PDB file of C-alpha atoms in Angstrom:
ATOM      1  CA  UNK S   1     -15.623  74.809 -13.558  1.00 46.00           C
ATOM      2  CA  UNK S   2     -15.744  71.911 -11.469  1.00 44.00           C
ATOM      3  CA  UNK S   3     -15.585  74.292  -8.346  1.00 44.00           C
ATOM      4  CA  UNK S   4     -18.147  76.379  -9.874  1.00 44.00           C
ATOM      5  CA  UNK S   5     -20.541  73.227 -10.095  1.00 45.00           C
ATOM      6  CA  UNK S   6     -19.743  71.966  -6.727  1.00 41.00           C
ATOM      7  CA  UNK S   7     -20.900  74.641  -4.836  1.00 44.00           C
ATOM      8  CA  UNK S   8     -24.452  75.320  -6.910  1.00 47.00           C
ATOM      9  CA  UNK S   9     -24.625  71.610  -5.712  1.00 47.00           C
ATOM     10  CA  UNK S  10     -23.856  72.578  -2.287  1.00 43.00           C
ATOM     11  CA  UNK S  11     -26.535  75.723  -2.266  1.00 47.00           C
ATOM     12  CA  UNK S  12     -29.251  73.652  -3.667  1.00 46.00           C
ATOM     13  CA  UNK S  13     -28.883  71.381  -0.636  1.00 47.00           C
ATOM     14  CA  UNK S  14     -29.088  74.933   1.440  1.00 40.00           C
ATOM     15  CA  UNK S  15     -32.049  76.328   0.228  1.00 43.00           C
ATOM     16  CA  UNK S  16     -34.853  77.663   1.904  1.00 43.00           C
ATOM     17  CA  UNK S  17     -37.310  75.611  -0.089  1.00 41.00           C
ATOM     18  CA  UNK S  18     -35.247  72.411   0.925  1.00 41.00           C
ATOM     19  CA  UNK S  19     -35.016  73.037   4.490  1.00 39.00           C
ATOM     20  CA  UNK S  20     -38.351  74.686   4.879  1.00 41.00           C
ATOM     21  CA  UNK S  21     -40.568  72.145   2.365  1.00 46.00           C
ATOM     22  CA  UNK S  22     -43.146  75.280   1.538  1.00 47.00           C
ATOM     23  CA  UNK S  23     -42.118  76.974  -1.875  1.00 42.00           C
ATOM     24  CA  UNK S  24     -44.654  76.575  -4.357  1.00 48.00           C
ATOM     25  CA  UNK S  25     -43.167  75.279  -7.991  1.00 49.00           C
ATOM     26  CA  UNK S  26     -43.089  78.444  -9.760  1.00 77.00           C
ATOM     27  CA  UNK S  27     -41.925  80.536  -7.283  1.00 88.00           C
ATOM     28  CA  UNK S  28     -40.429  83.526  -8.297  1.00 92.00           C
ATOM     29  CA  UNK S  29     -38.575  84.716  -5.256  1.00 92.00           C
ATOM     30  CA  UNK S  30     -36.899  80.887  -5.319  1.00 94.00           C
ATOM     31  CA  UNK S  31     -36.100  80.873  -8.910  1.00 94.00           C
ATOM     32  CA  UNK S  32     -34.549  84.922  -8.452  1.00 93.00           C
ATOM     33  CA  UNK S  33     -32.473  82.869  -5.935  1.00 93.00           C
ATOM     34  CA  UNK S  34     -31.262  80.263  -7.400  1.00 93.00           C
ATOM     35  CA  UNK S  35     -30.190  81.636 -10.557  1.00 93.00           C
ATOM     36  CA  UNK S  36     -26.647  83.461  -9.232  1.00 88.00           C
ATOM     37  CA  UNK S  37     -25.066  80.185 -10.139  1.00 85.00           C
ATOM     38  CA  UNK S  38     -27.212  79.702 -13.447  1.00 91.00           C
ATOM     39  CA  UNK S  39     -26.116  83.272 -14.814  1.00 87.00           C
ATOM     40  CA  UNK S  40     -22.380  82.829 -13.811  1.00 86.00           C
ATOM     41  CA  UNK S  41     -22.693  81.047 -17.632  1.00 89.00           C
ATOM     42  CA  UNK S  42     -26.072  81.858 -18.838  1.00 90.00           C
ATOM     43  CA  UNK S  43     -25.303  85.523 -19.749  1.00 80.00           C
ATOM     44  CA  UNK S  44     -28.470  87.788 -20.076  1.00 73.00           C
ATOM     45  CA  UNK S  45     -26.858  89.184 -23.499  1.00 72.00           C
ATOM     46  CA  UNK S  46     -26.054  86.962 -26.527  1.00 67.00           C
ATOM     47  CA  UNK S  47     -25.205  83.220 -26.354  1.00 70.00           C
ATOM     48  CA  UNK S  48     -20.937  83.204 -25.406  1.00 75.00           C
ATOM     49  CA  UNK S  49     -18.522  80.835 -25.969  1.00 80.00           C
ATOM     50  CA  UNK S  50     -21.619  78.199 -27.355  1.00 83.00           C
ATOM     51  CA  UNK S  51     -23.395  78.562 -23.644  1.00 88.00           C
ATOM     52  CA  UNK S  52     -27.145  79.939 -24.881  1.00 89.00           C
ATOM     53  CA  UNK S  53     -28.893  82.928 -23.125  1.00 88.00           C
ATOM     54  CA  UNK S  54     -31.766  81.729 -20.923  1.00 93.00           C
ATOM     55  CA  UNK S  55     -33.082  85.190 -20.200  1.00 92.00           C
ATOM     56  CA  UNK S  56     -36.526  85.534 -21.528  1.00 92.00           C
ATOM     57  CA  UNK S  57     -36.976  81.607 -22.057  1.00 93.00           C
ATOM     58  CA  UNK S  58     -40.680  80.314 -21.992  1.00 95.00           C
ATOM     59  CA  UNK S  59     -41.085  78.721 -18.867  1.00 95.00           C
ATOM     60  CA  UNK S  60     -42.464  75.148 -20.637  1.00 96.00           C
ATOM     61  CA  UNK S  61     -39.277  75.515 -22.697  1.00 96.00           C
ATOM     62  CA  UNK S  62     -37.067  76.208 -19.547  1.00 96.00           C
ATOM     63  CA  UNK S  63     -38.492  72.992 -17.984  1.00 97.00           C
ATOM     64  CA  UNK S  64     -38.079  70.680 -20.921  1.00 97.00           C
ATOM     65  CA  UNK S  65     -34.411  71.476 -21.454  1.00 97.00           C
ATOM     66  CA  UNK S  66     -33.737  71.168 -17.817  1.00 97.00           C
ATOM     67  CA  UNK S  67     -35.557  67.764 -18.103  1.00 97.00           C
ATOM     68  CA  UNK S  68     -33.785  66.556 -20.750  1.00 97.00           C
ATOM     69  CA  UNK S  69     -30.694  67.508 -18.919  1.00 97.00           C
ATOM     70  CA  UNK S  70     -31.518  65.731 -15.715  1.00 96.00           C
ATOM     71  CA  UNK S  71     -32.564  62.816 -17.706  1.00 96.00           C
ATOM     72  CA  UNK S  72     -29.060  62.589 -20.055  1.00 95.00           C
ATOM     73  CA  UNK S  73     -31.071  62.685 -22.944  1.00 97.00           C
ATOM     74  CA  UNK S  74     -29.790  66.120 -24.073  1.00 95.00           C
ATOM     75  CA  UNK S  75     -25.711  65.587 -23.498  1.00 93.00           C
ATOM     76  CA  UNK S  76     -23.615  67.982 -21.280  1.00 93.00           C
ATOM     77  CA  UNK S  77     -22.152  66.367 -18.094  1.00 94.00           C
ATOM     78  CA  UNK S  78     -22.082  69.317 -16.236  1.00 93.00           C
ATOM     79  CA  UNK S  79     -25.848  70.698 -17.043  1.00 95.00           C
ATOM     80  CA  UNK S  80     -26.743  67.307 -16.979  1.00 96.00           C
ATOM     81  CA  UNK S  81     -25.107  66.824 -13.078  1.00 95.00           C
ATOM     82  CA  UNK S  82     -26.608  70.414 -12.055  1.00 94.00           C
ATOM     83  CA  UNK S  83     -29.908  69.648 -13.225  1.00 95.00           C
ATOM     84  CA  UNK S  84     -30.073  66.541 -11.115  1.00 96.00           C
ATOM     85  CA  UNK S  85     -29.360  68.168  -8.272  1.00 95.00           C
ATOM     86  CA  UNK S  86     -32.461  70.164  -8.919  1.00 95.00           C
ATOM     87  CA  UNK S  87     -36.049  69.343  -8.093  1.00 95.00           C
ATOM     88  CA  UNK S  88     -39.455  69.806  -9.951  1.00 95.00           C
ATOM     89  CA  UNK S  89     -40.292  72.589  -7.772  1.00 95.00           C
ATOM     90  CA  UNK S  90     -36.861  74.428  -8.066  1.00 96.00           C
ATOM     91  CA  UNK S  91     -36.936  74.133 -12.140  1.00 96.00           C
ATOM     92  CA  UNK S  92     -40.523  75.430 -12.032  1.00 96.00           C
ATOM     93  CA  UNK S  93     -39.263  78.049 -10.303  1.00 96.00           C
ATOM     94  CA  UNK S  94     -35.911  79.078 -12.140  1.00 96.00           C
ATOM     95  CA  UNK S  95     -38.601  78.787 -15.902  1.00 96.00           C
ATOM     96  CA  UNK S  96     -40.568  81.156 -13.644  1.00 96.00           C
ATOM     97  CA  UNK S  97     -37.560  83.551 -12.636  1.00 95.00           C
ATOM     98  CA  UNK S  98     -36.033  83.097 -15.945  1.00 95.00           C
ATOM     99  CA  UNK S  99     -39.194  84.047 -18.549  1.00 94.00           C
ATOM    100  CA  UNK S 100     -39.185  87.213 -16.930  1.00 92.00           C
ATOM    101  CA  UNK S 101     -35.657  88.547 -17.091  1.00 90.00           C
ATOM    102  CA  UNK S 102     -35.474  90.767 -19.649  1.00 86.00           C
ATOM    103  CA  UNK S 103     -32.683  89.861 -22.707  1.00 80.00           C
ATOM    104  CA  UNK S 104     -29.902  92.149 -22.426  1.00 76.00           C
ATOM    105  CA  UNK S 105     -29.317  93.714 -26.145  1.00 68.00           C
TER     106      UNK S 105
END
């Protein structure tokens, strides 16, 4: 897991919107991007092994987990150092990405 983490880390500080500075928040494209290491746990089906589904999430309820993450006031040390490593405008874009993938059923 730890590997898993330390090379999201390692992306984020890769990304276009990073190196470039011109990605909107909410951008789609970004968010689409970003997610590969999101949905390594976040299945698109059912909530496994007590890791929820994000697929489908409203976008303002997307953001305000990820906040609370980043902020320690919802506990998990590993969302919590992932979501620190993530900026306003890369969280606007994942709730972006995210409210629009369909569920799996």
């Amino acid at each position: 897991m730890l590997a898993v983490t330390l090379a999201f880390m390692l992306a984020l500080d890769l990304a276009p919107a990073r190196a470039s500075g011109d990605m909107e928040p909410g951008d789609v494209e970004l968010g689409a991007w970003l997610a590969g290491a999101c949905v390594s746990c976040h299945q698109p089906g059912a909530a496994s092994g007590g890791v929820p589904t994000i697929a489908g999430l409203p976008q303002a309820a997307f953001v305000a987990a990820m906040e609370e993450y980043r902020s320690g006031a919802r506990p998990s040390p590993l969302m919590h150092a992932l979501a620190s490593g993530l900026s306003d405008a890369e969280i606007a874009a994942l709730a972006a990405y995210f409210e629009d993938v369909k569920p799996a059923r």
